Amino acid sequence: MPASYPSVHEIEEIFQKGEGGHEGFVDHFDPKVQLTVVGHEHHLAGEASGLDTLKDDHFAHFAEIMDFSKPNKVEIVRVIGGGESPWACVEVVATGKSKAGKKVHHECCFVVRFNMDGKISKLRAYYDSAHMDEHVKVHQEHKAKNGTT
């Protein structure tokens, strides 16, 4: 067992890499990561396993909606855990613009478990599902109206 898991500061740096897309962020996941998006009756709720699924399905939803060519910001509000514990809770506020030109202000919380290599092996996401669903709806309307992605 490692002497310690990622520290609060290291966890903040990991989640900060979600700014501008998921490219550097996914480097911190175990290839067999288990994802649970908590919620009912919204498009992202459910469970998935594996890094490819996380990238191709879960993160693809955000890439479809978000305009990463515009400035966006990931603010780490707080991290609880890490260090001596494999578990951490990360409160995040993400802001930016959608491809439909709408302001995005998304607050969420992640409960993560790090493996012995310091990689995220479990991720439980608690999203503002009503906010996410509204952006999906607006994005779909924008696509239909403009014939764009």
Short mmCIF file of N, CA, C and O in Angstrom, two decimals, residues 24-134:
data_model
loop_
_atom_site.label_atom_id
_atom_site.label_comp_id
_atom_site.label_asym_id
_atom_site.label_seq_id
_atom_site.Cartn_x
_atom_site.Cartn_y
_atom_site.Cartn_z
N GLY A 24 -5.98 15.98 -20.65
CA GLY A 24 -5.03 15.70 -19.58
C GLY A 24 -5.67 15.06 -18.36
O GLY A 24 -5.01 14.36 -17.59
N PHE A 25 -6.95 15.29 -18.19
CA PHE A 25 -7.68 14.76 -17.04
C PHE A 25 -7.72 13.24 -17.06
O PHE A 25 -7.49 12.60 -16.04
N VAL A 26 -7.97 12.64 -18.22
CA VAL A 26 -8.14 11.18 -18.29
C VAL A 26 -6.84 10.43 -18.04
O VAL A 26 -6.88 9.23 -17.76
N ASP A 27 -5.71 11.11 -18.10
CA ASP A 27 -4.44 10.45 -17.78
C ASP A 27 -4.38 9.98 -16.33
O ASP A 27 -3.54 9.16 -15.97
N HIS A 28 -5.27 10.49 -15.50
CA HIS A 28 -5.28 10.17 -14.08
C HIS A 28 -6.30 9.09 -13.72
O HIS A 28 -6.58 8.88 -12.54
N PHE A 29 -6.83 8.40 -14.73
CA PHE A 29 -7.81 7.34 -14.49
C PHE A 29 -7.19 5.98 -14.74
O PHE A 29 -6.41 5.80 -15.67
N ASP A 30 -7.58 5.02 -13.92
CA ASP A 30 -7.22 3.63 -14.14
C ASP A 30 -7.95 3.16 -15.40
O ASP A 30 -9.09 3.55 -15.63
N PRO A 31 -7.32 2.34 -16.25
CA PRO A 31 -7.99 1.86 -17.47
C PRO A 31 -9.29 1.12 -17.19
O PRO A 31 -10.17 1.05 -18.04
N LYS A 32 -9.44 0.58 -15.99
CA LYS A 32 -10.66 -0.17 -15.63
C LYS A 32 -11.57 0.65 -14.71
O LYS A 32 -12.35 0.09 -13.95
N VAL A 33 -11.49 1.97 -14.80
CA VAL A 33 -12.27 2.85 -13.94
C VAL A 33 -13.75 2.47 -13.97
O VAL A 33 -14.28 2.08 -15.02
N GLN A 34 -14.39 2.60 -12.82
CA GLN A 34 -15.83 2.37 -12.71
C GLN A 34 -16.49 3.73 -12.48
O GLN A 34 -16.14 4.44 -11.54
N LEU A 35 -17.43 4.06 -13.34
CA LEU A 35 -18.13 5.33 -13.28
C LEU A 35 -19.58 5.12 -12.90
O LEU A 35 -20.25 4.24 -13.47
N THR A 36 -20.05 5.91 -11.96
CA THR A 36 -21.47 5.96 -11.64
C THR A 36 -21.89 7.42 -11.66
O THR A 36 -21.31 8.25 -10.97
N VAL A 37 -22.88 7.72 -12.49
CA VAL A 37 -23.49 9.05 -12.48
C VAL A 37 -24.81 8.90 -11.75
O VAL A 37 -25.70 8.19 -12.20
N VAL A 38 -24.88 9.53 -10.60
CA VAL A 38 -26.03 9.41 -9.73
C VAL A 38 -27.15 10.30 -10.24
O VAL A 38 -26.91 11.43 -10.65
N GLY A 39 -28.36 9.77 -10.23
CA GLY A 39 -29.51 10.56 -10.65
C GLY A 39 -30.59 9.68 -11.24
O GLY A 39 -30.40 8.49 -11.45
N HIS A 40 -31.69 10.31 -11.49
CA HIS A 40 -32.84 9.63 -12.08
C HIS A 40 -33.33 10.45 -13.26
O HIS A 40 -33.32 11.67 -13.22
N GLU A 41 -33.72 9.76 -14.28
CA GLU A 41 -34.39 10.38 -15.42
C GLU A 41 -33.60 11.52 -16.07
O GLU A 41 -34.17 12.52 -16.47
N HIS A 42 -32.30 11.39 -16.14
CA HIS A 42 -31.54 12.32 -16.97
C HIS A 42 -30.56 11.53 -17.81
O HIS A 42 -30.22 10.40 -17.51
N HIS A 43 -30.10 12.13 -18.89
CA HIS A 43 -29.38 11.42 -19.94
C HIS A 43 -28.05 10.83 -19.52
O HIS A 43 -27.58 9.88 -20.14
N LEU A 44 -27.40 11.33 -18.50
CA LEU A 44 -26.10 10.80 -18.10
C LEU A 44 -26.16 9.77 -16.98
O LEU A 44 -25.17 9.10 -16.71
N ALA A 45 -27.31 9.63 -16.32
CA ALA A 45 -27.41 8.73 -15.17
C ALA A 45 -27.13 7.29 -15.58
O ALA A 45 -27.51 6.85 -16.66
N GLY A 46 -26.40 6.60 -14.71
CA GLY A 46 -26.12 5.19 -14.95
C GLY A 46 -24.71 4.81 -14.56
O GLY A 46 -24.00 5.57 -13.91
N GLU A 47 -24.32 3.62 -14.98
CA GLU A 47 -23.00 3.09 -14.65
C GLU A 47 -22.26 2.69 -15.91
O GLU A 47 -22.87 2.29 -16.90
N ALA A 48 -20.95 2.79 -15.85
CA ALA A 48 -20.10 2.38 -16.97
C ALA A 48 -18.76 1.94 -16.42
O ALA A 48 -18.37 2.33 -15.31
N SER A 49 -18.05 1.15 -17.19
CA SER A 49 -16.72 0.68 -16.80
C SER A 49 -15.74 0.87 -17.94
O SER A 49 -16.09 0.69 -19.10
N GLY A 50 -14.53 1.24 -17.58
CA GLY A 50 -13.45 1.33 -18.55
C GLY A 50 -13.20 2.74 -19.03
O GLY A 50 -14.12 3.54 -19.21
N LEU A 51 -11.92 3.04 -19.22
CA LEU A 51 -11.51 4.36 -19.65
C LEU A 51 -12.03 4.73 -21.03
O LEU A 51 -12.46 5.86 -21.26
N ASP A 52 -12.05 3.76 -21.95
CA ASP A 52 -12.56 4.06 -23.29
C ASP A 52 -14.03 4.46 -23.25
O ASP A 52 -14.44 5.40 -23.93
N THR A 53 -14.82 3.78 -22.43
CA THR A 53 -16.23 4.11 -22.29
C THR A 53 -16.37 5.50 -21.68
O THR A 53 -17.19 6.31 -22.12
N LEU A 54 -15.54 5.79 -20.68
CA LEU A 54 -15.58 7.11 -20.04
C LEU A 54 -15.29 8.20 -21.07
O LEU A 54 -16.01 9.20 -21.14
N LYS A 55 -14.27 8.01 -21.89
CA LYS A 55 -13.90 9.01 -22.89
C LYS A 55 -14.92 9.08 -24.03
O LYS A 55 -15.35 10.16 -24.42
N ASP A 56 -15.28 7.92 -24.59
CA ASP A 56 -16.10 7.89 -25.79
C ASP A 56 -17.58 8.16 -25.54
O ASP A 56 -18.27 8.66 -26.44
N ASP A 57 -18.06 7.84 -24.37
CA ASP A 57 -19.47 8.04 -24.09
C ASP A 57 -19.70 9.22 -23.14
O ASP A 57 -20.32 10.20 -23.50
N HIS A 58 -19.16 9.12 -21.94
CA HIS A 58 -19.45 10.13 -20.92
C HIS A 58 -18.87 11.50 -21.28
O HIS A 58 -19.59 12.48 -21.38
N PHE A 59 -17.56 11.59 -21.46
CA PHE A 59 -16.94 12.88 -21.77
C PHE A 59 -17.36 13.40 -23.14
O PHE A 59 -17.35 14.61 -23.37
N ALA A 60 -17.74 12.51 -24.04
CA ALA A 60 -18.19 12.94 -25.37
C ALA A 60 -19.46 13.79 -25.28
O ALA A 60 -19.66 14.69 -26.09
N HIS A 61 -20.30 13.52 -24.28
CA HIS A 61 -21.51 14.34 -24.09
C HIS A 61 -21.13 15.80 -23.83
O HIS A 61 -21.74 16.71 -24.36
N PHE A 62 -20.11 16.01 -23.00
CA PHE A 62 -19.69 17.37 -22.68
C PHE A 62 -19.03 18.02 -23.90
O PHE A 62 -19.26 19.19 -24.17
N ALA A 63 -18.22 17.26 -24.62
CA ALA A 63 -17.55 17.80 -25.80
C ALA A 63 -18.56 18.19 -26.88
O ALA A 63 -18.34 19.13 -27.64
N GLU A 64 -19.68 17.48 -26.93
CA GLU A 64 -20.72 17.79 -27.92
C GLU A 64 -21.42 19.11 -27.58
O GLU A 64 -21.78 19.87 -28.46
N ILE A 65 -21.57 19.39 -26.31
CA ILE A 65 -22.32 20.56 -25.87
C ILE A 65 -21.44 21.78 -25.67
O ILE A 65 -21.79 22.89 -26.06
N MET A 66 -20.26 21.59 -25.08
CA MET A 66 -19.40 22.72 -24.70
C MET A 66 -18.59 23.24 -25.88
O MET A 66 -18.14 22.47 -26.71
N ASP A 67 -18.41 24.55 -25.91
CA ASP A 67 -17.56 25.18 -26.91
C ASP A 67 -16.20 25.42 -26.25
O ASP A 67 -15.96 26.44 -25.61
N PHE A 68 -15.30 24.44 -26.41
CA PHE A 68 -13.99 24.54 -25.78
C PHE A 68 -13.05 25.48 -26.51
O PHE A 68 -11.93 25.71 -26.05
N SER A 69 -13.50 26.06 -27.64
CA SER A 69 -12.69 27.08 -28.30
C SER A 69 -12.83 28.42 -27.57
O SER A 69 -12.04 29.33 -27.78
N LYS A 70 -13.83 28.54 -26.73
CA LYS A 70 -14.05 29.73 -25.91
C LYS A 70 -13.47 29.48 -24.52
O LYS A 70 -13.35 28.35 -24.08
N PRO A 71 -13.11 30.56 -23.81
CA PRO A 71 -12.58 30.38 -22.46
C PRO A 71 -13.58 29.65 -21.55
O PRO A 71 -14.78 29.93 -21.59
N ASN A 72 -13.08 28.72 -20.81
CA ASN A 72 -13.89 28.06 -19.79
C ASN A 72 -13.01 27.88 -18.56
O ASN A 72 -11.79 27.96 -18.64
N LYS A 73 -13.66 27.66 -17.44
CA LYS A 73 -12.92 27.59 -16.19
C LYS A 73 -13.46 26.46 -15.33
O LYS A 73 -14.66 26.23 -15.27
N VAL A 74 -12.56 25.76 -14.68
CA VAL A 74 -12.91 24.77 -13.68
C VAL A 74 -12.38 25.28 -12.35
O VAL A 74 -11.17 25.46 -12.19
N GLU A 75 -13.29 25.56 -11.43
CA GLU A 75 -12.89 26.01 -10.09
C GLU A 75 -13.09 24.84 -9.13
O GLU A 75 -14.17 24.27 -9.05
N ILE A 76 -12.03 24.51 -8.43
CA ILE A 76 -12.12 23.48 -7.40
C ILE A 76 -12.49 24.20 -6.11
O ILE A 76 -11.68 24.94 -5.54
N VAL A 77 -13.72 24.01 -5.66
CA VAL A 77 -14.22 24.70 -4.48
C VAL A 77 -13.60 24.11 -3.22
O VAL A 77 -13.13 24.83 -2.35
N ARG A 78 -13.59 22.78 -3.15
CA ARG A 78 -12.97 22.13 -2.00
C ARG A 78 -12.71 20.67 -2.30
O ARG A 78 -13.39 20.07 -3.13
N VAL A 79 -11.73 20.13 -1.62
CA VAL A 79 -11.41 18.71 -1.66
C VAL A 79 -11.41 18.21 -0.22
O VAL A 79 -10.77 18.82 0.65
N ILE A 80 -12.12 17.14 0.01
CA ILE A 80 -12.13 16.51 1.33
C ILE A 80 -11.57 15.11 1.13
O ILE A 80 -12.05 14.35 0.29
N GLY A 81 -10.55 14.76 1.87
CA GLY A 81 -9.95 13.43 1.78
C GLY A 81 -8.62 13.48 1.06
O GLY A 81 -7.97 14.51 0.98
N GLY A 82 -8.24 12.31 0.54
CA GLY A 82 -6.93 12.20 -0.09
C GLY A 82 -5.86 12.00 0.96
O GLY A 82 -6.14 11.83 2.15
N GLY A 83 -4.61 12.02 0.54
CA GLY A 83 -3.50 11.85 1.48
C GLY A 83 -3.45 10.46 2.06
O GLY A 83 -3.04 9.52 1.39
N GLU A 84 -3.91 10.29 3.27
CA GLU A 84 -3.91 8.98 3.94
C GLU A 84 -5.07 8.10 3.48
O GLU A 84 -5.05 6.90 3.68
N SER A 85 -6.09 8.70 2.89
CA SER A 85 -7.29 7.97 2.48
C SER A 85 -7.33 7.80 0.96
O SER A 85 -7.03 8.74 0.22
N PRO A 86 -7.75 6.62 0.50
CA PRO A 86 -7.92 6.46 -0.95
C PRO A 86 -9.14 7.21 -1.48
O PRO A 86 -9.28 7.39 -2.69
N TRP A 87 -10.02 7.65 -0.61
CA TRP A 87 -11.25 8.32 -1.01
C TRP A 87 -11.11 9.84 -0.90
O TRP A 87 -10.46 10.34 0.01
N ALA A 88 -11.76 10.54 -1.82
CA ALA A 88 -11.82 12.00 -1.76
C ALA A 88 -13.14 12.47 -2.36
O ALA A 88 -13.73 11.80 -3.22
N CYS A 89 -13.59 13.61 -1.89
CA CYS A 89 -14.77 14.27 -2.43
C CYS A 89 -14.29 15.60 -3.01
O CYS A 89 -13.57 16.35 -2.34
N VAL A 90 -14.67 15.87 -4.25
CA VAL A 90 -14.21 17.07 -4.95
C VAL A 90 -15.43 17.88 -5.40
O VAL A 90 -16.23 17.39 -6.19
N GLU A 91 -15.54 19.09 -4.88
CA GLU A 91 -16.62 19.99 -5.28
C GLU A 91 -16.09 20.91 -6.37
O GLU A 91 -15.04 21.54 -6.20
N VAL A 92 -16.82 20.98 -7.49
CA VAL A 92 -16.34 21.69 -8.68
C VAL A 92 -17.42 22.65 -9.20
O VAL A 92 -18.61 22.33 -9.17
N VAL A 93 -16.97 23.80 -9.68
CA VAL A 93 -17.83 24.71 -10.43
C VAL A 93 -17.17 24.91 -11.79
O VAL A 93 -16.01 25.35 -11.86
N ALA A 94 -17.88 24.56 -12.84
CA ALA A 94 -17.36 24.72 -14.20
C ALA A 94 -18.18 25.78 -14.92
O ALA A 94 -19.41 25.76 -14.87
N THR A 95 -17.48 26.71 -15.56
CA THR A 95 -18.17 27.77 -16.30
C THR A 95 -17.59 27.88 -17.69
O THR A 95 -16.43 27.54 -17.93
N GLY A 96 -18.41 28.33 -18.61
CA GLY A 96 -17.98 28.50 -19.99
C GLY A 96 -19.16 28.81 -20.87
O GLY A 96 -20.19 29.31 -20.39
N LYS A 97 -19.03 28.50 -22.15
CA LYS A 97 -20.09 28.71 -23.14
C LYS A 97 -20.41 27.40 -23.82
O LYS A 97 -19.53 26.59 -24.10
N SER A 98 -21.69 27.23 -24.12
CA SER A 98 -22.10 26.06 -24.89
C SER A 98 -21.95 26.38 -26.37
O SER A 98 -21.79 27.54 -26.76
N LYS A 99 -22.01 25.36 -27.21
CA LYS A 99 -21.95 25.57 -28.66
C LYS A 99 -23.17 26.34 -29.16
O LYS A 99 -23.13 26.93 -30.22
N ALA A 100 -24.23 26.36 -28.35
CA ALA A 100 -25.42 27.14 -28.69
C ALA A 100 -25.28 28.59 -28.23
O ALA A 100 -26.20 29.39 -28.39
N GLY A 101 -24.11 28.94 -27.65
CA GLY A 101 -23.85 30.31 -27.23
C GLY A 101 -24.39 30.65 -25.85
O GLY A 101 -24.37 31.81 -25.44
N LYS A 102 -24.86 29.66 -25.11
CA LYS A 102 -25.42 29.89 -23.79
C LYS A 102 -24.34 29.79 -22.72
O LYS A 102 -23.41 29.00 -22.82
N LYS A 103 -24.49 30.61 -21.68
CA LYS A 103 -23.57 30.57 -20.55
C LYS A 103 -23.79 29.25 -19.79
O LYS A 103 -24.93 28.84 -19.56
N VAL A 104 -22.70 28.61 -19.43
CA VAL A 104 -22.77 27.38 -18.64
C VAL A 104 -22.17 27.69 -17.27
O VAL A 104 -21.07 28.23 -17.16
N HIS A 105 -22.92 27.38 -16.25
CA HIS A 105 -22.45 27.49 -14.86
C HIS A 105 -22.92 26.20 -14.19
O HIS A 105 -24.08 26.09 -13.81
N HIS A 106 -22.02 25.26 -14.12
CA HIS A 106 -22.39 23.92 -13.65
C HIS A 106 -21.67 23.59 -12.35
O HIS A 106 -20.45 23.63 -12.29
N GLU A 107 -22.45 23.27 -11.33
CA GLU A 107 -21.89 22.88 -10.04
C GLU A 107 -22.09 21.38 -9.87
O GLU A 107 -23.17 20.86 -10.16
N CYS A 108 -21.04 20.71 -9.42
CA CYS A 108 -21.13 19.27 -9.25
C CYS A 108 -20.17 18.80 -8.17
O CYS A 108 -19.34 19.56 -7.69
N CYS A 109 -20.32 17.55 -7.81
CA CYS A 109 -19.48 16.95 -6.80
C CYS A 109 -19.09 15.56 -7.27
O CYS A 109 -19.91 14.83 -7.82
N PHE A 110 -17.84 15.22 -7.06
CA PHE A 110 -17.33 13.89 -7.41
C PHE A 110 -16.81 13.20 -6.16
O PHE A 110 -16.09 13.82 -5.37
N VAL A 111 -17.17 11.95 -6.00
CA VAL A 111 -16.58 11.12 -4.97
C VAL A 111 -15.69 10.14 -5.72
O VAL A 111 -16.16 9.43 -6.62
N VAL A 112 -14.40 10.15 -5.41
CA VAL A 112 -13.44 9.34 -6.15
C VAL A 112 -12.66 8.44 -5.20
O VAL A 112 -12.46 8.75 -4.03
N ARG A 113 -12.24 7.31 -5.77
CA ARG A 113 -11.35 6.40 -5.05
C ARG A 113 -10.10 6.23 -5.89
O ARG A 113 -10.18 5.95 -7.09
N PHE A 114 -8.96 6.42 -5.26
CA PHE A 114 -7.68 6.24 -5.92
C PHE A 114 -7.17 4.83 -5.66
O PHE A 114 -7.33 4.29 -4.57
N ASN A 115 -6.54 4.23 -6.68
CA ASN A 115 -5.93 2.92 -6.49
C ASN A 115 -4.52 3.09 -5.93
O ASN A 115 -4.07 4.21 -5.66
N MET A 116 -3.82 1.99 -5.78
CA MET A 116 -2.49 2.03 -5.19
C MET A 116 -1.46 2.73 -6.07
O MET A 116 -0.37 3.08 -5.61
N ASP A 117 -1.79 2.93 -7.35
CA ASP A 117 -0.90 3.66 -8.27
C ASP A 117 -1.25 5.15 -8.33
O ASP A 117 -0.67 5.89 -9.13
N GLY A 118 -2.21 5.58 -7.51
CA GLY A 118 -2.61 6.98 -7.51
C GLY A 118 -3.54 7.36 -8.64
O GLY A 118 -3.76 8.54 -8.90
N LYS A 119 -4.12 6.36 -9.32
CA LYS A 119 -5.07 6.60 -10.41
C LYS A 119 -6.49 6.49 -9.88
O LYS A 119 -6.77 5.73 -8.94
N ILE A 120 -7.42 7.21 -10.49
CA ILE A 120 -8.83 7.14 -10.09
C ILE A 120 -9.41 5.83 -10.59
O ILE A 120 -9.45 5.58 -11.79
N SER A 121 -9.85 4.99 -9.65
CA SER A 121 -10.42 3.70 -10.02
C SER A 121 -11.94 3.70 -9.93
O SER A 121 -12.60 2.88 -10.56
N LYS A 122 -12.49 4.61 -9.13
CA LYS A 122 -13.95 4.75 -9.02
C LYS A 122 -14.28 6.23 -9.02
O LYS A 122 -13.60 7.04 -8.39
N LEU A 123 -15.33 6.56 -9.76
CA LEU A 123 -15.80 7.94 -9.84
C LEU A 123 -17.32 7.92 -9.74
O LEU A 123 -17.99 7.28 -10.53
N ARG A 124 -17.81 8.60 -8.70
CA ARG A 124 -19.26 8.79 -8.56
C ARG A 124 -19.51 10.28 -8.79
O ARG A 124 -18.95 11.11 -8.09
N ALA A 125 -20.30 10.59 -9.80
CA ALA A 125 -20.56 11.97 -10.18
C ALA A 125 -21.96 12.37 -9.76
O ALA A 125 -22.93 11.67 -10.05
N TYR A 126 -22.04 13.49 -9.08
CA TYR A 126 -23.31 14.08 -8.67
C TYR A 126 -23.44 15.40 -9.42
O TYR A 126 -22.84 16.41 -9.03
N TYR A 127 -24.17 15.37 -10.53
CA TYR A 127 -24.30 16.54 -11.39
C TYR A 127 -25.58 17.29 -11.08
O TYR A 127 -26.55 16.73 -10.57
N ASP A 128 -25.60 18.56 -11.46
CA ASP A 128 -26.82 19.36 -11.46
C ASP A 128 -27.59 18.90 -12.70
O ASP A 128 -27.46 19.47 -13.77
N SER A 129 -28.33 17.82 -12.56
CA SER A 129 -28.93 17.15 -13.71
C SER A 129 -29.95 18.02 -14.45
O SER A 129 -30.03 17.96 -15.67
N ALA A 130 -30.72 18.83 -13.74
CA ALA A 130 -31.68 19.70 -14.43
C ALA A 130 -30.94 20.70 -15.32
O ALA A 130 -31.35 20.95 -16.45
N HIS A 131 -29.84 21.23 -14.81
CA HIS A 131 -29.03 22.18 -15.59
C HIS A 131 -28.45 21.48 -16.82
O HIS A 131 -28.49 22.02 -17.93
N MET A 132 -27.92 20.28 -16.64
CA MET A 132 -27.35 19.53 -17.76
C MET A 132 -28.41 19.22 -18.80
O MET A 132 -28.18 19.39 -20.00
N ASP A 133 -29.56 18.76 -18.35
CA ASP A 133 -30.63 18.43 -19.28
C ASP A 133 -31.09 19.65 -20.07
O ASP A 133 -31.40 19.55 -21.26
N GLU A 134 -31.13 20.81 -19.43
CA GLU A 134 -31.52 22.03 -20.13
C GLU A 134 -30.52 22.36 -21.23
O GLU A 134 -30.90 22.73 -22.34
#
